[in-house]
Short mmCIF file of C-alpha atoms (C1' of nucleotides) in Angstrom, two decimals:
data_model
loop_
_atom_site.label_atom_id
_atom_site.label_comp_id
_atom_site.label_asym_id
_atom_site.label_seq_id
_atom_site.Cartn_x
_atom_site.Cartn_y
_atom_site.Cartn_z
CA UNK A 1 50.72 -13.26 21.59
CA UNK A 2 51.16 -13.69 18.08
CA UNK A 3 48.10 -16.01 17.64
CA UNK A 4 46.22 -12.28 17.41
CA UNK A 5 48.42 -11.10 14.92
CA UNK A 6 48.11 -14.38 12.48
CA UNK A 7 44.02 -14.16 13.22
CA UNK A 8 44.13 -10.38 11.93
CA UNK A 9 46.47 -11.53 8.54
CA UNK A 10 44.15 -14.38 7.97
CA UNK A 11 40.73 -12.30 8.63
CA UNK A 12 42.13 -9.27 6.72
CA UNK A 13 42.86 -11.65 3.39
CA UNK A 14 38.88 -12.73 4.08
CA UNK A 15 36.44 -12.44 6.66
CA UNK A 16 35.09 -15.69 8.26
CA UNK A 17 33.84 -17.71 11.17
CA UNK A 18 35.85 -19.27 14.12
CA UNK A 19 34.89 -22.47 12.56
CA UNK A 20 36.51 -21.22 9.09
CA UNK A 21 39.56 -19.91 10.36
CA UNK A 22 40.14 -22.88 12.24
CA UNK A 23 39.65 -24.79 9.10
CA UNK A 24 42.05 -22.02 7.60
CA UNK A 25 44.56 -23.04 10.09
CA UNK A 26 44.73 -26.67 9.72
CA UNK A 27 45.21 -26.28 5.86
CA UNK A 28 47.51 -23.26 4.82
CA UNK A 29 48.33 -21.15 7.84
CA UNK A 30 48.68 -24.48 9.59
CA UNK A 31 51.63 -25.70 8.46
CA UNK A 32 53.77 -23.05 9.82
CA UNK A 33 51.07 -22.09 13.10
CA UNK A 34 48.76 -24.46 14.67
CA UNK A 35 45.87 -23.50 16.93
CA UNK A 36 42.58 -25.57 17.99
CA UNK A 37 39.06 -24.19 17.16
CA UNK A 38 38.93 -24.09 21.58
CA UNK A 39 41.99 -21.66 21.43
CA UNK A 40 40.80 -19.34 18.56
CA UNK A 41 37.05 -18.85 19.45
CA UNK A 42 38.68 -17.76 22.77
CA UNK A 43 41.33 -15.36 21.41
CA UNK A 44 38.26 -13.87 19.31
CA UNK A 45 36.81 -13.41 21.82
CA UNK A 46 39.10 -11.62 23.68
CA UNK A 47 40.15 -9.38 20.07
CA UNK A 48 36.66 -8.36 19.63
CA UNK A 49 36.45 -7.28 23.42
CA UNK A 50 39.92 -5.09 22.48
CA UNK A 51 38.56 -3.86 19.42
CA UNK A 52 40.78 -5.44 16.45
CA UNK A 53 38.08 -7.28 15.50
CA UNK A 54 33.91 -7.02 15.70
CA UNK A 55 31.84 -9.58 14.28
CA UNK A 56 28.02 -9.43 12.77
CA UNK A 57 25.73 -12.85 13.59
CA UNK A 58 24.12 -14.28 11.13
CA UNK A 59 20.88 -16.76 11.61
CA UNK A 60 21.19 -19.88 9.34
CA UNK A 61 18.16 -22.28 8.84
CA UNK A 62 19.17 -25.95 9.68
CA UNK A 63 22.82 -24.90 10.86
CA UNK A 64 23.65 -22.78 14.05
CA UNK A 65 24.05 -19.34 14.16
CA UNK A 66 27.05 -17.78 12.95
CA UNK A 67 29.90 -15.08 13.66
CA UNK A 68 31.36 -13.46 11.08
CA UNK A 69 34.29 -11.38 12.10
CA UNK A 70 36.39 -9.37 10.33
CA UNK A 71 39.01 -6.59 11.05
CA UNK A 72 38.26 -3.18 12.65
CA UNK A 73 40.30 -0.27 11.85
CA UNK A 74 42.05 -0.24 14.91
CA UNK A 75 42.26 -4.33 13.98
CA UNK A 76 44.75 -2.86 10.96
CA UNK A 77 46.15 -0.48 12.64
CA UNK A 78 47.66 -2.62 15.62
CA UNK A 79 48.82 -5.55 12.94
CA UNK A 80 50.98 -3.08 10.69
CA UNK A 81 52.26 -1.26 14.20
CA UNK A 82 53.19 -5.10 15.09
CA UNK A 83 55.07 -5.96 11.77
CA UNK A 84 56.66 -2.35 12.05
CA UNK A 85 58.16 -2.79 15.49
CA UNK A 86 61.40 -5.38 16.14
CA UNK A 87 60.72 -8.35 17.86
CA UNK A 88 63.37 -9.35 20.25
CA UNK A 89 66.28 -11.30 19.58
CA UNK A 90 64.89 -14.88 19.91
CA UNK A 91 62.20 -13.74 17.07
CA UNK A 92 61.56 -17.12 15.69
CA UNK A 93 60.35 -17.89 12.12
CA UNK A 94 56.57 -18.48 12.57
CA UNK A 95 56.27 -14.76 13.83
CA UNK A 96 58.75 -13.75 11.10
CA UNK A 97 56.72 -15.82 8.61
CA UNK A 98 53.45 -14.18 10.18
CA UNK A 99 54.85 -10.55 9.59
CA UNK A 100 56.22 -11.53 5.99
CA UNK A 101 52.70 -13.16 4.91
CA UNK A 102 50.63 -9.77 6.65
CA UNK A 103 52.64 -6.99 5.62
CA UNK A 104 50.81 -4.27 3.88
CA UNK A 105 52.81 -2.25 0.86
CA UNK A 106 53.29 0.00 2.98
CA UNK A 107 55.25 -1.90 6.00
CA UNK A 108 57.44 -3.50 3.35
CA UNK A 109 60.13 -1.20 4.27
CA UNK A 110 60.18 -1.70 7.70
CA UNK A 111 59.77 -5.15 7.51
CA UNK A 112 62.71 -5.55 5.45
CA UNK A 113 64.95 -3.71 7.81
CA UNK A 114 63.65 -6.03 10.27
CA UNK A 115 64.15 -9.49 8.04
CA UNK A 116 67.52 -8.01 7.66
CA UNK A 117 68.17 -7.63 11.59
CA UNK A 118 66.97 -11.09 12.49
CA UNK A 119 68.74 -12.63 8.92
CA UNK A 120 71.97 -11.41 10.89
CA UNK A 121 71.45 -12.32 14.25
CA UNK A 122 71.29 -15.94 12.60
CA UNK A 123 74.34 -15.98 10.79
CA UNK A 124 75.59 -14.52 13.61
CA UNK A 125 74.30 -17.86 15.85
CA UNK A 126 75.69 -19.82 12.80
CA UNK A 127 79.37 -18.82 12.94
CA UNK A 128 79.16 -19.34 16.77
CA UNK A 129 78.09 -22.85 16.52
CA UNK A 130 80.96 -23.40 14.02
CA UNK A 131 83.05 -22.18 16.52
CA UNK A 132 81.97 -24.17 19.06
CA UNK A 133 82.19 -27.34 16.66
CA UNK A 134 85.99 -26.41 15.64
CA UNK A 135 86.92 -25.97 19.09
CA UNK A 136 85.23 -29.03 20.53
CA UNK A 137 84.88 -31.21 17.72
CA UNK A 138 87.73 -30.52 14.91
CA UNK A 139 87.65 -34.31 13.63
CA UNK A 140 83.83 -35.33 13.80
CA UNK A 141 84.42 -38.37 11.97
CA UNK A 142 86.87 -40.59 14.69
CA UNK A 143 83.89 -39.64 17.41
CA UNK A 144 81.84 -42.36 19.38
CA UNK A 145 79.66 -42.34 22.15
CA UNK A 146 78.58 -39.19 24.06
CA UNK A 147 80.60 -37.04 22.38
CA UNK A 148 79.29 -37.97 18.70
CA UNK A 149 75.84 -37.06 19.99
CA UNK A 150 76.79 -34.26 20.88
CA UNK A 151 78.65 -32.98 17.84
CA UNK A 152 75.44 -33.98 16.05
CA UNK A 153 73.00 -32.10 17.73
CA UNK A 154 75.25 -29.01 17.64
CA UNK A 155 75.47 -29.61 13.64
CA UNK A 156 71.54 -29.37 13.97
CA UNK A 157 71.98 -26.29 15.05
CA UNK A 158 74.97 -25.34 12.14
CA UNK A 159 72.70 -26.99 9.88
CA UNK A 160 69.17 -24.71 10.97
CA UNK A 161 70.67 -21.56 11.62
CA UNK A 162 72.14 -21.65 7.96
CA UNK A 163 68.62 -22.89 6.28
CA UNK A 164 66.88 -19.85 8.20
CA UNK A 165 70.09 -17.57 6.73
CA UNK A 166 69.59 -19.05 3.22
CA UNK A 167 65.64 -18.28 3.39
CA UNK A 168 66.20 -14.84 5.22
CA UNK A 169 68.35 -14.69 1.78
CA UNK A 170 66.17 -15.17 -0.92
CA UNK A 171 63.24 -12.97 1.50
CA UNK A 172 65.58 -10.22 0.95
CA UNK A 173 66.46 -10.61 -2.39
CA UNK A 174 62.81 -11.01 -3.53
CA UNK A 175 61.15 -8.63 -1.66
CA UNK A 176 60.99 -5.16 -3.38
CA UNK A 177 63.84 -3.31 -1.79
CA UNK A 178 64.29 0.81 -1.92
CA UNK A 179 66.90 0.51 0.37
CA UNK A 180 69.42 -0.97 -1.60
CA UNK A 181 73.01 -1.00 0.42
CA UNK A 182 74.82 1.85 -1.75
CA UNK A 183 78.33 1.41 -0.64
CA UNK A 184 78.73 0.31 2.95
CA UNK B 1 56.56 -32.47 28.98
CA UNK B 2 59.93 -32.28 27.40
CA UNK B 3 62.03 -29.81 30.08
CA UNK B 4 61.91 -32.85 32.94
CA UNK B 5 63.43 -34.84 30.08
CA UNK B 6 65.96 -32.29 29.49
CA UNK B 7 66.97 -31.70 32.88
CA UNK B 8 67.03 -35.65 33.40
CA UNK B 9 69.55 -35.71 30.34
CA UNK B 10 71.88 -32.62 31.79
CA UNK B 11 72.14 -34.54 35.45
CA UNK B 12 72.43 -37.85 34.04
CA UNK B 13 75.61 -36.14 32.55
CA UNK B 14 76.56 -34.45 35.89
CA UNK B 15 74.45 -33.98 39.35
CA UNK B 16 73.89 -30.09 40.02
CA UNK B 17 71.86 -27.74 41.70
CA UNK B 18 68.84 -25.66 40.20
CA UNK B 19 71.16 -22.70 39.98
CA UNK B 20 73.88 -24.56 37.42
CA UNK B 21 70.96 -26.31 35.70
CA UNK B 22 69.87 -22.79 34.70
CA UNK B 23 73.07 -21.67 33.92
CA UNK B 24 73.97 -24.81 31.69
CA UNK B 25 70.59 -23.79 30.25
CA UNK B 26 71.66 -20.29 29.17
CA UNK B 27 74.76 -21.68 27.56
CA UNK B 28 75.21 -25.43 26.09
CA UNK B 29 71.68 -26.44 25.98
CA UNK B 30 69.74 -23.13 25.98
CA UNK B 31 71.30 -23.03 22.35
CA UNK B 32 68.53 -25.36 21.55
CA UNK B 33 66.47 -25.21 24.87
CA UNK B 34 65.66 -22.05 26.95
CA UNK B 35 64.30 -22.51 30.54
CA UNK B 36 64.09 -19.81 33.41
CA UNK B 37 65.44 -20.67 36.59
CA UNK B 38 61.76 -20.19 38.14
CA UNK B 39 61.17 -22.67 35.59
CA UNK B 40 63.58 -25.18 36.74
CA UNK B 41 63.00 -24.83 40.35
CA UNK B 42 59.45 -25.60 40.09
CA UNK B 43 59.86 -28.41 37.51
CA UNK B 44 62.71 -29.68 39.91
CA UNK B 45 60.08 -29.59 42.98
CA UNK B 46 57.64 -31.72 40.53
CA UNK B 47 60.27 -33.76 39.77
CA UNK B 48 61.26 -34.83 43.10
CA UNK B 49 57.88 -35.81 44.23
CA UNK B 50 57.51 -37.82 41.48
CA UNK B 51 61.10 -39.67 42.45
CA UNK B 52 63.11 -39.12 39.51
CA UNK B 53 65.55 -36.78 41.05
CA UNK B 54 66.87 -36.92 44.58
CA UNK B 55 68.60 -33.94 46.28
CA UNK B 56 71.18 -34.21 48.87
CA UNK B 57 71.08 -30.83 50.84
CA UNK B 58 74.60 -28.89 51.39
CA UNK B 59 75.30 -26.27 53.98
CA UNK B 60 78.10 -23.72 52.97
CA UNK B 61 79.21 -20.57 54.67
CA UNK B 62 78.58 -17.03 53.29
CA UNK B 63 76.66 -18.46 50.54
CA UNK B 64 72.84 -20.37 51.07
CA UNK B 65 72.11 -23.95 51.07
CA UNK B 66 72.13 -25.52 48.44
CA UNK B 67 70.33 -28.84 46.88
CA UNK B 68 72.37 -31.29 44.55
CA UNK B 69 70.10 -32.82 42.29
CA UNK B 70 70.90 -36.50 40.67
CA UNK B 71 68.79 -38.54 38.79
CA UNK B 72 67.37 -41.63 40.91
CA UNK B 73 66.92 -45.00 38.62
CA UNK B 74 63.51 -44.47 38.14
CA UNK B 75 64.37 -41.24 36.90
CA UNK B 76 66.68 -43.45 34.56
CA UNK B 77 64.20 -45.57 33.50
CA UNK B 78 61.64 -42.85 32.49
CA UNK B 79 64.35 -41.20 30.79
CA UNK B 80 64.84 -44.24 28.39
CA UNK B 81 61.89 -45.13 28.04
CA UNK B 82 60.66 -41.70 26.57
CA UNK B 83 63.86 -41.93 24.57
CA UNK B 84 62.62 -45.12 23.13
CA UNK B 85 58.85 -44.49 22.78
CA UNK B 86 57.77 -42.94 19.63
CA UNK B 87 56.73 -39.03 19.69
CA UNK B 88 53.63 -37.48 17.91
CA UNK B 89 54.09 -36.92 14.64
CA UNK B 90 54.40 -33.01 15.13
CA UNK B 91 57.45 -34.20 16.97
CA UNK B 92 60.21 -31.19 16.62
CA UNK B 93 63.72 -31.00 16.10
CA UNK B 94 64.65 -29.57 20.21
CA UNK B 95 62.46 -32.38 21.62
CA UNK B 96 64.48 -35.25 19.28
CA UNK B 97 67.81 -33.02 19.88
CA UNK B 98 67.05 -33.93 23.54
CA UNK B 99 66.55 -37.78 22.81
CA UNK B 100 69.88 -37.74 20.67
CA UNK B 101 71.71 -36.19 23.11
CA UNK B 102 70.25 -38.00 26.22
CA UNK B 103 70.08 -41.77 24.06
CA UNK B 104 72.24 -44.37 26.61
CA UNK B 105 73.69 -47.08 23.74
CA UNK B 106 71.40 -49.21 24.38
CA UNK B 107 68.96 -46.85 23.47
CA UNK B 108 70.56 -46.15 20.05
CA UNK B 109 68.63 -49.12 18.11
CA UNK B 110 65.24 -47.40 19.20
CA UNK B 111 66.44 -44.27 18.91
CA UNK B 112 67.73 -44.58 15.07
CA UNK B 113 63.93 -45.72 14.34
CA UNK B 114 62.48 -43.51 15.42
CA UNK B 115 64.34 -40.75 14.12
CA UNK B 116 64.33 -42.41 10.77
CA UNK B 117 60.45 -41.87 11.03
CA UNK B 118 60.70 -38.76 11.96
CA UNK B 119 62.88 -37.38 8.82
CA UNK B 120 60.77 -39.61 6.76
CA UNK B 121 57.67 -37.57 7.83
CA UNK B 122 59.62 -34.24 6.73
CA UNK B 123 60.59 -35.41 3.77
CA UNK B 124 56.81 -35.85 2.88
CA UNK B 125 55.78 -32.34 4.01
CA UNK B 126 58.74 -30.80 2.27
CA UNK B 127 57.54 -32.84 -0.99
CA UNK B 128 53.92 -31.63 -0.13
CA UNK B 129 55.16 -28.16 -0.28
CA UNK B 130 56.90 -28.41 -3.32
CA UNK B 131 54.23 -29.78 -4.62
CA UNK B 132 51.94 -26.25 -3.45
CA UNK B 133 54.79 -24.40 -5.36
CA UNK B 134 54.26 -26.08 -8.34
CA UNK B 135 50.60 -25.84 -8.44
CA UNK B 136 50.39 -22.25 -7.29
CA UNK B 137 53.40 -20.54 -7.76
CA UNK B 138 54.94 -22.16 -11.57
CA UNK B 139 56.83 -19.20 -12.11
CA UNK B 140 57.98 -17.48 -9.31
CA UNK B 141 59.84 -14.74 -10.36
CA UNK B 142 56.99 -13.39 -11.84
CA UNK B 143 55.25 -12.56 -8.43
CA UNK B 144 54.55 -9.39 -6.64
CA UNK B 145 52.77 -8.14 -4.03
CA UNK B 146 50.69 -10.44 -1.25
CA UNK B 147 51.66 -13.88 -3.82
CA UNK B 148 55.20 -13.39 -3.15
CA UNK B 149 54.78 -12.66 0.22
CA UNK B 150 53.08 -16.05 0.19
CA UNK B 151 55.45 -17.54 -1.92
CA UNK B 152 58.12 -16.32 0.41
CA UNK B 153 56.73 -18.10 3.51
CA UNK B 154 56.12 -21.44 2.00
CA UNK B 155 59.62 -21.34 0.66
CA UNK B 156 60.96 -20.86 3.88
CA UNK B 157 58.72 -24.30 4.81
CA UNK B 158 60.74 -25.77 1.75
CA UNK B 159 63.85 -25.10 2.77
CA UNK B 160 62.92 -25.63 7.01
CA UNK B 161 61.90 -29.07 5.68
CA UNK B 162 64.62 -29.75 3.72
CA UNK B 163 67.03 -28.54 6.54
CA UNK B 164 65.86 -30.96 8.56
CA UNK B 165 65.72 -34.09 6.20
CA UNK B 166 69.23 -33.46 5.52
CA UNK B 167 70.13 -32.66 9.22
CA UNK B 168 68.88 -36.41 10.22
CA UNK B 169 70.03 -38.05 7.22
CA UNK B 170 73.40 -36.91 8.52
CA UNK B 171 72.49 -38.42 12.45
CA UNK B 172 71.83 -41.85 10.35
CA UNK B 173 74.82 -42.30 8.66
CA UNK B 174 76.67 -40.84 11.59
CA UNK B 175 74.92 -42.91 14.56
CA UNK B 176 76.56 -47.00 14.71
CA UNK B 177 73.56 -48.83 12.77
CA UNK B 178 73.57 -52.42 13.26
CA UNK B 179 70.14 -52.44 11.38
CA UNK B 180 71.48 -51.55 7.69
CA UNK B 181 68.68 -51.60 5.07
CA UNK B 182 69.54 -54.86 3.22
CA UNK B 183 67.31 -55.03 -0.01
CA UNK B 184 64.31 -52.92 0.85
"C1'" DG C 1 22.09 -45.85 12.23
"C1'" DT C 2 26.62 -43.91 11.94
"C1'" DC C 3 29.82 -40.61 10.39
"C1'" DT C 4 31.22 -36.14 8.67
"C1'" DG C 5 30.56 -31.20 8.34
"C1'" DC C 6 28.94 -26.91 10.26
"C1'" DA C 7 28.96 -24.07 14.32
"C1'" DT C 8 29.41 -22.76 18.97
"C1'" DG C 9 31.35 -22.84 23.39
"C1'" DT C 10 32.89 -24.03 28.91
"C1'" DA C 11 35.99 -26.07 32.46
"C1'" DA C 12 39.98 -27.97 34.27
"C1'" DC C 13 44.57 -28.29 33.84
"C1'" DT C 14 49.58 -27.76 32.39
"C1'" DG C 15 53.44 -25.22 31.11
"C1'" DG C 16 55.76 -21.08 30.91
"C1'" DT C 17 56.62 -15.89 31.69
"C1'" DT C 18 57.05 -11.76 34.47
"C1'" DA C 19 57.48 -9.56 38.57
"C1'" DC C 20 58.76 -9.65 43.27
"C1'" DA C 21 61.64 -11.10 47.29
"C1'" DT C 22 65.85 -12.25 50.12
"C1'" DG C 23 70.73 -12.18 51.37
"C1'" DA C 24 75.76 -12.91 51.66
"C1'" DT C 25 80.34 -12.52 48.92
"C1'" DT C 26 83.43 -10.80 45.66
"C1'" DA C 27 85.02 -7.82 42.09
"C1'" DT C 28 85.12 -2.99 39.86
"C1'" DA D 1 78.73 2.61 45.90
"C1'" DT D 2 77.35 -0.75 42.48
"C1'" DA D 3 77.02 -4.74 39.99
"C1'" DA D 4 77.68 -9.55 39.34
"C1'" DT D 5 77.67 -14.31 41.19
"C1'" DC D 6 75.73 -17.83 44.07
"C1'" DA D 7 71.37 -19.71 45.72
"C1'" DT D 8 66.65 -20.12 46.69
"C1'" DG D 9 61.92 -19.43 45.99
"C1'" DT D 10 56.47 -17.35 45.68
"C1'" DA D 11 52.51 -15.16 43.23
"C1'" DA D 12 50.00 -13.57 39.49
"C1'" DC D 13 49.17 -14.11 35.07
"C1'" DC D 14 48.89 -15.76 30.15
"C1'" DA D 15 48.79 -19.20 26.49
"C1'" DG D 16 47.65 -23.50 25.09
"C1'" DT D 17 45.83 -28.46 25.58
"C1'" DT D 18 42.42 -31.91 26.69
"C1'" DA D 19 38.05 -33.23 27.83
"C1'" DC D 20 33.26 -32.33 27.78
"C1'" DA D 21 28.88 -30.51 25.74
"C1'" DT D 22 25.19 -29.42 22.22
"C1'" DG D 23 22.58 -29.97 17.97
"C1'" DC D 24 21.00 -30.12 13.08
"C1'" DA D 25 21.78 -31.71 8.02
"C1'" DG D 26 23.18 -34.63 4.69
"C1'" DA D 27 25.79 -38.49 2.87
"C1'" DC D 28 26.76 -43.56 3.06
#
DNA sequence: GTCTGCATGTAACTGGTTACATGATTAT
DNA sequence: ATAATCATGTAACCAGTTACATGCAGAC
């Protein structure tokens, strides 16, 4: 359900319409989430029944009326619980990306502990699929057929777990860290 | 619609029942494709009706029935056919890991086009967000706060891109091409 | 007179997840 | 005893897509 928890990052950087934050999301947010203007007036609908978000309605001569939501206290309160709490293992990079681009100052440390979970859990993946091409595949280049296909889709794998590392990476290194590994 | 194709691609490679399907799922494919067994049972059901899998049923002792599913010719057909037919351009790596791994050779001509369009389209984006790092983010190392945590996400789009364009530039020059770009 | 932008939604459908249900065999 | 493996499914629910619907303002 993490179309709630990109709606509360985007409202909580500014308020807006269901008609903005659509716009929102085919421009920015949209390149790493996509969601319809159908799909979001329906999931505001649904937060401001919860109580993450509320909304005040504003008359407009010549234009129809308008909704302006914005975040609720409770709103905040459920996003930074969210970008506290580990996702599970198959945590893919639009929620990660979703809790990087929300996190409050003070969820930074959390978050990192998190990015750092998830950053191993890929290399993890990585040095499986390695495995799996060494075993199966230990001289890619005399393959045909089947069996080339199928060493390249497993390097797709090689090749995307170690991007996501490499980013994972540089998140780390950037972000500021307090936690610094002493001498482990 | 992509799972049908999926499962058409793992019994094209060997007949099976819903049970191995999901279990082939959890290890070779599910690496790039997850499906539930619920999943597969009812897209196996679908399937059936629609005549692109036939099951032959097989009583055993001590254990239940059991249905071996194989792909009929129309399911064949379809299968190539998708393989061939250009996606959307939102097109993602599992669905074209599941063309490349499912592509008959005479598929393969198709196939390369189609996935040269494809990593020409992320080549654009990852130039588009090079070019939002330029424009908003000159110096990164400078940044702190909700910028870098900005930053950070469309960096990861940078490198996802880039991933990509390099994954599929590798399936090119891997894949026999008997359409080499002459003086283009 | 047609298209784009602003602004809201409903309805039907598809695809996928979670929970529940059954039942024998084999291994610990 | 208990769990895992083989083998099948149903039911309820949730998320997301596609199609349909309305209506004014301003630009071309």
């Amino acid at each position: 359900m993490a179309l709630e928890h990109a709606l509360l990052v985007s409202l909580s950087e500014r308020s807006g319409t269901g008609y903005q934050l659509t716009r929102r999301f085919d421009r920015s947010i949209g390149h790493w989430w996509r969601a319809s203007h159908q799909q979001i007036y329906k999931t505001l609908a649904r937060m401001t029944e919860s109580g993450l978000v509320t909304y005040v309605e504003q008359a407009q001569d010549g234009k129809p009326d308008k909704k302006v939501y914005s975040v609720t206290d409770t709103g905040r309160k459920a996003l930074s619980e969210w970008i506290r709490t580990p996702g599970n293992d198959a945590t893919d990079r639009r929620e990660l990306a979703v809790k990087i681009r929300g996190a409050a100052p003070s969820d930074i440390d959390d978050l990192a502990v998190e990015i750092r979970r998830i950053r191993d859990l890929h290399a993890e993946r990585e040095a499986m699929f390695l495995g799996f091409v060494d075993r199966d595949y230990p001289e890619p280049t005399v393959l045909t057929g089947t069996a080339l296909q199928q060493y390249l889709v497993l390097r797709g794998e090689v090749l995307s777990e170690r991007g996501t590392v490499e980013w994972l990476d540089e998140v780390l290194r950037a972000l500021p860290s307090p936690h610094p590994r002493s001498a482990d």
